[in-house]
XYZ file of C-alpha atoms in Angstrom:
566
model
C 0.846 8.780 -53.353
C -2.789 7.799 -53.116
C -2.370 4.071 -53.279
C -5.814 3.295 -52.023
C -7.923 5.940 -53.660
C -10.030 3.429 -55.651
C -10.258 0.789 -53.038
C -13.781 -0.629 -53.122
C -14.006 -1.285 -49.427
C -15.225 1.255 -46.823
C -12.461 0.978 -44.260
C -12.927 2.348 -40.764
C -10.187 3.276 -38.359
C -11.198 3.077 -34.727
C -11.425 0.389 -32.104
C -13.259 2.947 -30.020
C -15.749 4.070 -32.633
C -17.948 6.965 -31.660
C -21.449 7.498 -32.939
C -21.581 10.655 -34.956
C -23.307 13.409 -33.035
C -24.231 17.028 -33.311
C -24.105 19.256 -36.341
C -25.289 22.835 -36.549
C -28.900 23.764 -37.101
C -29.939 25.340 -40.351
C -29.231 29.062 -40.220
C -31.287 31.678 -41.961
C -28.835 33.989 -43.636
C -28.605 33.409 -47.393
C -25.524 32.626 -49.407
C -24.643 34.419 -52.593
C -24.151 31.891 -55.387
C -22.784 32.143 -58.851
C -25.138 31.609 -61.760
C -23.580 28.196 -62.364
C -24.142 27.190 -58.758
C -27.750 28.393 -58.847
C -28.388 26.371 -61.989
C -26.833 23.255 -60.483
C -28.844 23.613 -57.283
C -32.092 23.992 -59.164
C -31.373 20.977 -61.337
C -30.872 18.717 -58.323
C -33.924 20.072 -56.607
C -32.330 22.288 -53.953
C -33.669 25.807 -53.506
C -30.668 28.155 -53.054
C -32.508 30.226 -50.470
C -32.686 27.209 -48.162
C -28.920 26.908 -47.914
C -27.485 28.168 -44.676
C -24.736 30.697 -44.502
C -24.095 32.195 -41.111
C -20.420 32.992 -41.300
C -20.027 30.974 -44.529
C -19.706 34.147 -46.602
C -16.593 34.892 -44.530
C -15.484 31.331 -43.806
C -12.635 30.026 -45.917
C -13.432 26.910 -47.930
C -11.765 23.689 -46.888
C -9.322 22.745 -49.644
C -9.279 18.975 -50.117
C -6.973 17.016 -52.449
C -7.695 13.267 -52.212
C -5.794 12.401 -55.393
C -3.477 13.752 -58.057
C -4.531 12.867 -61.570
C -4.530 16.131 -63.471
C -7.693 17.662 -64.872
C -11.004 16.174 -63.792
C -13.413 14.218 -65.952
C -16.953 15.000 -64.796
C -18.472 11.883 -63.220
C -20.496 11.673 -60.012
C -22.017 8.239 -60.455
C -21.895 6.181 -57.243
C -21.757 3.094 -59.463
C -18.630 4.116 -61.377
C -15.056 3.232 -60.454
C -14.079 6.523 -62.134
C -16.370 8.708 -60.047
C -14.748 11.815 -58.652
C -13.686 11.823 -55.029
C -16.451 12.893 -52.686
C -19.172 11.181 -54.694
C -19.073 8.401 -52.119
C -19.151 9.570 -48.544
C -19.946 13.240 -49.118
C -22.962 12.840 -51.441
C -23.961 9.179 -51.169
C -23.875 6.977 -48.086
C -24.304 3.297 -47.143
C -26.514 2.085 -44.311
C -23.694 1.695 -41.776
C -20.016 2.502 -41.324
C -17.798 -0.414 -40.210
C -14.683 0.244 -38.171
C -11.708 -2.192 -38.112
C -12.995 -4.023 -35.046
C -16.125 -4.953 -36.993
C -18.478 -2.588 -35.185
C -21.239 -1.045 -37.282
C -21.822 2.675 -36.772
C -25.333 3.801 -37.842
C -25.587 6.060 -40.893
C -28.810 5.695 -42.881
C -29.639 2.577 -40.911
C -30.409 2.655 -37.204
C -30.160 -1.032 -36.249
C -30.176 -4.531 -37.749
C -30.844 -8.074 -36.618
C -30.329 -11.580 -38.021
C -33.018 -14.268 -37.845
C -33.984 -17.638 -39.324
C -30.538 -19.135 -38.635
C -28.700 -16.239 -40.330
C -30.796 -16.390 -43.490
C -32.769 -13.181 -42.898
C -31.220 -9.769 -42.215
C -33.651 -7.058 -41.096
C -32.541 -3.418 -41.128
C -34.355 -0.591 -39.381
C -33.809 2.791 -41.024
C -33.524 6.200 -39.454
C -36.697 8.266 -39.731
C -35.090 11.655 -40.256
C -33.045 11.043 -43.417
C -33.794 13.285 -46.390
C -32.464 13.548 -49.890
C -30.773 16.852 -50.643
C -33.957 18.147 -52.298
C -35.790 17.777 -48.987
C -37.778 14.634 -49.805
C -37.749 11.752 -47.321
C -35.595 8.675 -47.861
C -37.584 5.482 -47.247
C -37.228 1.742 -47.495
C -38.374 1.957 -51.117
C -35.139 3.770 -52.008
C -33.076 1.092 -50.291
C -34.920 -1.740 -52.014
C -34.604 0.047 -55.355
C -30.831 0.503 -54.865
C -30.328 -3.224 -54.350
C -32.742 -4.194 -57.128
C -30.672 -2.013 -59.449
C -27.673 -4.245 -58.754
C -29.755 -7.245 -59.739
C -31.013 -5.632 -62.942
C -27.500 -4.517 -63.907
C -25.071 -7.195 -62.628
C -22.094 -5.107 -63.776
C -22.823 -2.813 -60.838
C -22.814 -5.649 -58.324
C -19.083 -5.694 -57.615
C -19.531 -7.561 -54.324
C -21.796 -10.131 -56.026
C -24.544 -9.583 -53.485
C -27.211 -11.111 -55.700
C -25.290 -14.361 -55.797
C -25.999 -14.821 -52.095
C -29.363 -13.127 -51.503
C -32.659 -14.262 -52.994
C -34.624 -11.111 -52.353
C -35.003 -7.750 -50.637
C -38.296 -6.190 -49.584
C -39.679 -3.243 -47.650
C -41.677 -3.771 -44.466
C -43.251 -0.370 -44.151
C -41.412 2.898 -44.867
C -38.507 2.344 -42.450
C -37.638 -1.343 -42.476
C -35.893 -3.476 -45.107
C -35.540 -7.251 -45.079
C -32.871 -9.213 -46.951
C -33.408 -12.924 -47.533
C -30.365 -15.105 -48.199
C -30.209 -18.255 -50.289
C -28.316 -19.874 -47.415
C -26.702 -18.584 -44.199
C -24.057 -16.005 -45.043
C -23.000 -13.779 -42.179
C -19.968 -12.472 -44.115
C -22.203 -10.489 -46.459
C -23.525 -8.349 -43.636
C -20.488 -6.144 -44.285
C -21.109 -5.746 -48.018
C -24.825 -5.105 -47.717
C -24.674 -2.703 -44.814
C -21.274 -1.091 -45.256
C -20.275 -0.948 -48.914
C -23.520 -0.518 -50.870
C -24.450 3.128 -51.431
C -28.120 4.090 -51.488
C -29.559 6.176 -54.349
C -32.941 7.927 -54.760
C -35.481 5.881 -56.681
C -37.159 9.008 -58.064
C -33.958 9.911 -59.918
C -32.438 6.607 -60.966
C -35.650 4.960 -62.151
C -35.438 7.334 -65.119
C -31.848 6.343 -65.993
C -32.016 3.809 -68.798
C -28.495 2.459 -68.273
C -26.822 3.324 -64.940
C -23.618 1.626 -66.082
C -23.096 4.523 -68.516
C -24.527 7.421 -66.548
C -22.151 10.169 -65.360
C -24.812 11.490 -62.953
C -23.871 15.126 -63.512
C -26.434 16.459 -61.024
C -26.222 14.083 -58.052
C -28.796 14.004 -55.273
C -27.830 12.130 -52.130
C -28.308 11.868 -48.383
C -24.755 12.865 -47.458
C -23.449 15.974 -45.741
C -22.594 17.846 -48.960
C -24.088 18.960 -52.275
C -22.270 19.520 -55.562
C -22.622 23.141 -56.694
C -20.035 23.653 -59.448
C -17.638 21.786 -61.686
C -14.779 22.628 -64.044
C -11.891 20.392 -65.139
C -9.670 22.390 -62.764
C -11.958 22.575 -59.717
C -15.244 21.278 -58.348
C -17.015 22.520 -55.241
C -19.366 21.127 -52.612
C -21.556 23.086 -50.204
C -22.964 21.923 -46.868
C -26.280 20.088 -47.125
C -28.809 22.064 -45.020
C -31.109 19.059 -44.620
C -28.409 16.560 -43.642
C -29.849 14.084 -41.139
C -27.008 14.637 -38.681
C -27.201 18.428 -38.836
C -25.798 20.818 -41.395
C -21.981 20.572 -41.411
C -20.121 23.495 -39.921
C -17.630 23.431 -42.781
C -19.764 25.244 -45.336
C -17.733 24.727 -48.497
C -15.264 22.122 -49.727
C -13.130 22.800 -52.812
C -11.407 20.067 -54.833
C -8.638 21.600 -57.000
C -6.864 19.508 -59.624
C -3.228 18.523 -59.091
C -1.089 16.358 -61.332
C 1.378 14.772 -58.917
C 2.909 14.494 -55.460
C 5.480 17.257 -55.932
C 3.082 20.064 -56.830
C 0.616 18.938 -54.160
C 3.324 18.824 -51.497
C 4.471 22.334 -52.392
C 0.939 23.704 -52.060
C 0.479 21.838 -48.782
C 3.654 23.394 -47.356
C 2.514 26.820 -48.547
C -0.754 26.426 -46.646
C -2.923 26.205 -49.764
C -4.344 22.754 -48.868
C -6.223 21.770 -45.714
C -6.479 18.017 -46.251
C -4.687 15.573 -48.496
C -3.166 12.101 -48.465
C 0.411 12.103 -49.709
C 3.583 10.158 -49.449
C 6.057 12.806 -48.241
C 9.691 11.814 -47.578
C 10.988 13.175 -44.251
C 7.534 14.479 -43.407
C 8.549 16.008 -40.079
C 11.220 18.232 -41.624
C 9.263 18.930 -44.778
C 5.830 19.529 -43.256
C 4.890 19.003 -39.627
C 7.825 20.866 -38.027
C 7.170 23.973 -40.106
C 4.023 24.985 -38.243
C 2.083 23.856 -35.168
C -0.973 23.679 -37.435
C 0.615 21.084 -39.724
C -0.416 17.596 -38.638
C -0.387 14.055 -40.017
C -1.665 10.651 -38.975
C -0.872 7.493 -40.927
C -3.225 4.758 -39.777
C -2.963 1.081 -40.723
C -5.102 -0.218 -43.561
C -4.788 -3.918 -42.778
C -3.901 -5.103 -46.263
C -0.606 -5.000 -48.139
C 0.711 -3.324 -51.252
C 1.507 -6.221 -53.546
C 3.005 -7.290 -56.831
C 0.145 -8.727 -58.876
C 1.213 -11.527 -61.216
C -0.922 -12.213 -64.273
C -1.440 -15.970 -64.049
C -2.545 -16.102 -67.674
C 1.035 -15.343 -68.658
C 2.733 -18.690 -69.534
C 5.829 -17.828 -67.504
C 4.249 -16.147 -64.489
C 1.779 -18.980 -64.012
C 4.745 -21.193 -63.130
C 5.245 -21.289 -59.368
C 9.107 -21.409 -59.532
C 9.081 -18.054 -61.332
C 6.893 -16.451 -58.670
C 8.991 -18.032 -55.902
C 12.175 -16.643 -57.440
C 10.652 -13.171 -57.765
C 9.617 -13.175 -54.118
C 12.970 -14.471 -52.835
C 14.900 -11.855 -54.831
C 13.063 -8.853 -53.350
C 14.616 -7.172 -50.331
C 11.449 -5.921 -48.623
C 13.387 -4.133 -45.903
C 15.068 -2.104 -48.637
C 11.706 -1.341 -50.243
C 10.347 -0.246 -46.865
C 13.293 1.952 -45.900
C 14.293 3.427 -49.266
C 11.033 3.405 -51.179
C 8.672 4.143 -48.283
C 11.065 5.953 -45.905
C 10.111 3.515 -43.173
C 6.451 4.578 -43.063
C 5.229 1.234 -44.384
C 6.782 -1.867 -42.763
C 7.691 -5.002 -44.734
C 4.697 -7.268 -45.274
C 4.495 -10.753 -43.816
C 3.802 -13.757 -46.060
C 0.057 -13.841 -45.321
C -0.281 -10.299 -46.668
C -2.543 -9.177 -43.855
C -1.552 -6.976 -40.913
C -3.426 -7.741 -37.738
C -3.442 -6.138 -34.287
C -2.121 -8.331 -31.446
C -5.671 -9.028 -30.210
C -6.509 -10.729 -33.510
C -3.613 -13.198 -33.751
C -6.088 -16.064 -33.779
C -6.698 -15.329 -37.456
C -3.103 -16.190 -38.374
C -2.072 -19.811 -38.853
C 0.731 -20.320 -36.307
C 2.397 -22.881 -38.579
C 3.153 -20.299 -41.259
C 6.365 -18.231 -41.424
C 6.121 -14.756 -39.970
C 8.502 -13.039 -42.387
C 9.709 -13.337 -45.964
C 13.117 -14.704 -46.852
C 15.464 -12.537 -48.848
C 17.679 -15.027 -50.648
C 18.765 -14.181 -54.224
C 21.038 -17.218 -54.334
C 18.133 -19.531 -53.596
C 16.039 -17.715 -56.205
C 18.633 -18.537 -58.870
C 18.764 -22.188 -57.770
C 14.976 -22.498 -58.011
C 14.972 -21.193 -61.576
C 17.838 -23.441 -62.602
C 16.162 -26.453 -61.028
C 12.995 -25.610 -63.008
C 14.997 -25.756 -66.278
C 15.635 -22.048 -66.865
C 19.044 -21.033 -68.194
C 20.652 -17.641 -68.678
C 21.165 -16.371 -72.225
C 24.046 -14.271 -73.511
C 22.498 -11.163 -71.969
C 22.342 -12.826 -68.549
C 18.533 -13.164 -68.632
C 16.957 -16.470 -67.683
C 15.111 -18.243 -70.487
C 12.700 -21.155 -70.503
C 13.470 -24.375 -72.323
C 11.566 -23.022 -75.314
C 13.616 -19.814 -75.345
C 11.151 -17.457 -73.635
C 13.088 -14.868 -71.602
C 11.987 -13.942 -68.103
C 11.337 -10.367 -69.203
C 8.274 -8.527 -67.890
C 6.709 -5.106 -67.635
C 5.725 -3.837 -64.177
C 2.819 -1.363 -64.217
C 2.649 1.439 -61.645
C 1.011 4.860 -61.455
C 3.133 7.743 -62.650
C 3.442 10.396 -59.961
C 2.941 8.048 -57.020
C 6.532 8.663 -56.085
C 6.930 6.053 -53.355
C 5.434 3.283 -55.494
C 7.551 4.422 -58.433
C 10.611 4.096 -56.176
C 9.429 0.718 -54.856
C 9.083 -0.633 -58.380
C 12.524 0.660 -59.377
C 14.008 -1.198 -56.404
C 12.123 -4.373 -57.341
C 13.311 -4.116 -60.958
C 16.915 -3.666 -59.829
C 16.726 -6.601 -57.423
C 15.263 -8.907 -60.055
C 17.773 -7.791 -62.656
C 20.578 -8.889 -60.359
C 19.391 -12.513 -60.529
C 18.565 -12.570 -64.249
C 14.929 -11.472 -64.464
C 14.459 -8.369 -66.609
C 11.726 -5.966 -65.479
C 10.783 -2.749 -67.238
C 8.872 -0.371 -64.971
C 5.968 1.100 -66.885
C 4.709 4.332 -65.285
C 1.173 5.085 -66.451
C -1.568 7.607 -65.809
C -3.934 6.215 -63.206
C -6.759 5.578 -65.689
C -4.553 3.539 -68.021
C -2.955 1.719 -65.109
C -6.287 0.746 -63.558
C -7.680 -0.252 -66.941
C -4.710 -2.550 -67.568
C -4.970 -4.309 -64.221
C -8.745 -4.623 -64.089
C -8.938 -6.017 -67.631
C -5.944 -8.358 -67.315
C -3.767 -6.506 -69.846
C -0.587 -6.567 -67.769
C 2.217 -8.894 -66.709
C 3.257 -7.515 -63.330
C 1.558 -4.673 -61.523
C 1.952 -3.033 -58.142
C -1.330 -2.400 -56.382
C -3.202 -2.337 -53.099
C -5.314 -5.044 -51.518
C -8.697 -4.732 -49.902
C -9.428 -4.971 -46.223
C -12.310 -5.464 -43.842
C -13.308 -6.564 -40.340
C -11.360 -9.853 -40.733
C -8.731 -11.173 -43.205
C -11.522 -12.961 -45.095
C -12.467 -9.788 -46.949
C -9.011 -9.238 -48.405
C -8.757 -12.844 -49.527
C -12.260 -12.863 -50.956
C -11.473 -9.879 -53.181
C -8.285 -11.596 -54.368
C -9.386 -15.238 -54.616
C -13.078 -15.248 -55.504
C -13.509 -16.070 -59.207
C -14.472 -12.715 -60.743
C -13.606 -11.061 -57.413
C -13.214 -7.306 -57.523
C -9.422 -7.455 -57.084
C -8.828 -10.877 -58.641
C -6.815 -9.319 -61.441
C -4.395 -12.283 -61.375
C -7.169 -14.662 -62.531
C -6.620 -16.961 -59.557
C -9.069 -19.880 -59.553
C -8.504 -22.705 -57.109
C -11.098 -25.144 -55.724
C -9.521 -25.190 -52.238
C -9.674 -21.437 -51.761
C -13.113 -21.189 -53.366
C -14.385 -23.822 -50.947
C -12.766 -22.064 -47.969
C -14.463 -18.804 -48.954
C -17.782 -20.627 -49.224
C -17.344 -22.340 -45.861
C -16.490 -19.066 -44.132
C -19.583 -17.397 -45.538
C -21.895 -20.206 -44.488
C -21.061 -20.325 -40.801
C -21.158 -17.830 -37.971
C -18.864 -20.008 -35.834
C -15.688 -17.947 -35.393
C -13.510 -21.009 -34.719
C -14.574 -22.562 -38.007
C -14.079 -19.271 -39.829
C -10.530 -19.065 -38.489
C -9.767 -22.487 -39.965
C -11.151 -21.316 -43.309
C -8.906 -18.255 -43.180
C -5.936 -20.569 -42.490
C -6.608 -22.258 -45.854
C -6.638 -18.870 -47.588
C -3.423 -17.810 -45.870
C -1.667 -21.022 -46.857
C -2.524 -20.380 -50.495
C -0.990 -16.908 -50.286
C 2.181 -18.168 -48.604
C 2.760 -21.351 -50.592
C 1.376 -20.491 -54.031
C 2.223 -16.776 -54.182
C -0.507 -15.712 -56.592
C 0.131 -12.246 -55.162
C 3.500 -11.167 -53.791
C 3.137 -8.846 -50.755
C 5.750 -6.103 -50.422
C 4.897 -3.671 -47.621
C 1.871 -2.976 -45.479
C -0.206 -0.052 -46.617
C -0.917 2.922 -44.408
C -3.485 5.641 -44.843
C -1.606 8.731 -45.965
C -3.240 11.674 -44.249
C -1.976 15.231 -43.810
C -4.169 18.021 -42.497
C -3.977 21.564 -41.202
C -5.662 22.807 -38.038
C -5.181 26.465 -38.994
C -8.730 26.920 -40.278
C -10.561 23.781 -39.113
C -10.343 21.539 -36.051
C -11.833 18.227 -34.976
C -9.719 15.927 -37.134
C -9.337 12.229 -36.263
C -5.937 11.293 -34.900
C -4.123 8.504 -33.102
C -5.548 9.823 -29.835
C -9.050 10.255 -31.266
C -9.443 7.700 -34.092
C -13.162 8.150 -34.715
C -12.719 7.554 -38.470
C -10.057 6.464 -40.947
C -8.212 9.675 -41.803
C -7.283 9.315 -45.480
C -9.340 11.707 -47.605
C -10.095 9.159 -50.335
C -11.662 6.568 -48.003
C -15.456 6.591 -47.867
C -17.738 6.944 -46.033
C -15.243 8.107 -43.387
C -14.375 11.173 -45.515
C -17.946 12.423 -45.131
C -18.018 11.556 -41.437
C -14.866 13.612 -40.852
C -16.087 16.651 -42.767
C -19.386 16.594 -40.893
C -17.473 16.624 -37.603
C -14.998 19.407 -38.369
C -15.628 22.965 -37.255
C -13.949 26.317 -37.962
C -11.189 27.262 -35.575
């Protein structure tokens, strides 16, 4: 299951982040390309005879399967939520990479500094960054990328232009962002989650919201060379600023679900994927010393989203009853095979060193109390009908659909458990398994009742709550709008005092615990299975230089640029 494959945040995974070093020099031997690859290379401005080969003609491609959604729809736009995996991270990059401790690792940017009481953010760029056609990336490209978000607000998912008043270039390698008021929280969005595009290409795109960007040109470690609905391929970028990757080719084959992907993984046909695999030791890792996995924490929880525009779900007693009736330990052990622990009421998992972000007055675990759930509904005026389903005073039954992605087997199991638990107290739930596109469309447009989904994450809990609580927030699919939480978000953004920010987070946590606009189930982990048979240098618990899940960017590109053939 790839529960986080469309997460908008760039999540790191190391408290001991390492700056990315090395990379092989461009080698002189030529590769032999297909006619389709030659055409693609010429269209994006890369001369095939500049691409290095060395042992690449003999080197096996790295087979990467970040997601399972059947045949591919061609889309390499860094502005599209439907862009194919690898678009972000492998082709396009942000200025910095943020790890969970909040440290910024330089990518396109070299350094940054705040001034004017946190109203001006100045970024110094690296001098050796080139686009894949060999032209130099400058501050003009960075300014253009942010101006594009202003011109087309639909692209500005983090609402950057609601907090900045301008962005300008100071020479070819420095960019200055001016804020309307102090807002240290947006350092993360500007530096870590905004991907930079070449002005020379995108200035000619009349409407970037509709572009599929079939011939992408980026600064990342890889270049697209071929595409079919069954397979697309990347080759190492010979002018990558950190040195040409030693993994010369990356293939993305299409798979339709967990079962077929797991079978191919066991058979050694896949080098890197992110799957939920029951009994992974017996099924995978014990079969070969090359078979490895590392499930790192994501920080946020997998939750039940409740559409607050629904006349029944907007009633707090209904949400309280749903939460009380769910046995999260059962979901964790049976649905997730113990890989993902039960969530706590705040919905945010924090390492011990960061306990200051959690309000000590709040409960540390959910109650499982079906009897109390029934009492709450009865006290709110609901009564069971002849079928044993609770109804409102006006005769509306507590009957809902619960949307989940078909083929994400652990989530499908989780939702079946939830439906069974709720049925036992008189709430009818029909699990609706959908293709990912339909599922995401339903949630993001508000055409759902209940839906299981991920939550965002970031250097502090603020970033998860902002995505869930901010009016028009990127994950505010519940349509939550509350003046207390909106004010707390504002206050957090407008101070750099950590003590004050902690108090603001307390307000956000209290809303999650007491109002239950979202109902946390289990904490998400980064599914990540890989083989060391052909390639080594993978991140792991002992060397967590990047978040290991293949769908997380820009860490996916960082990992591939660090791997080397065995």
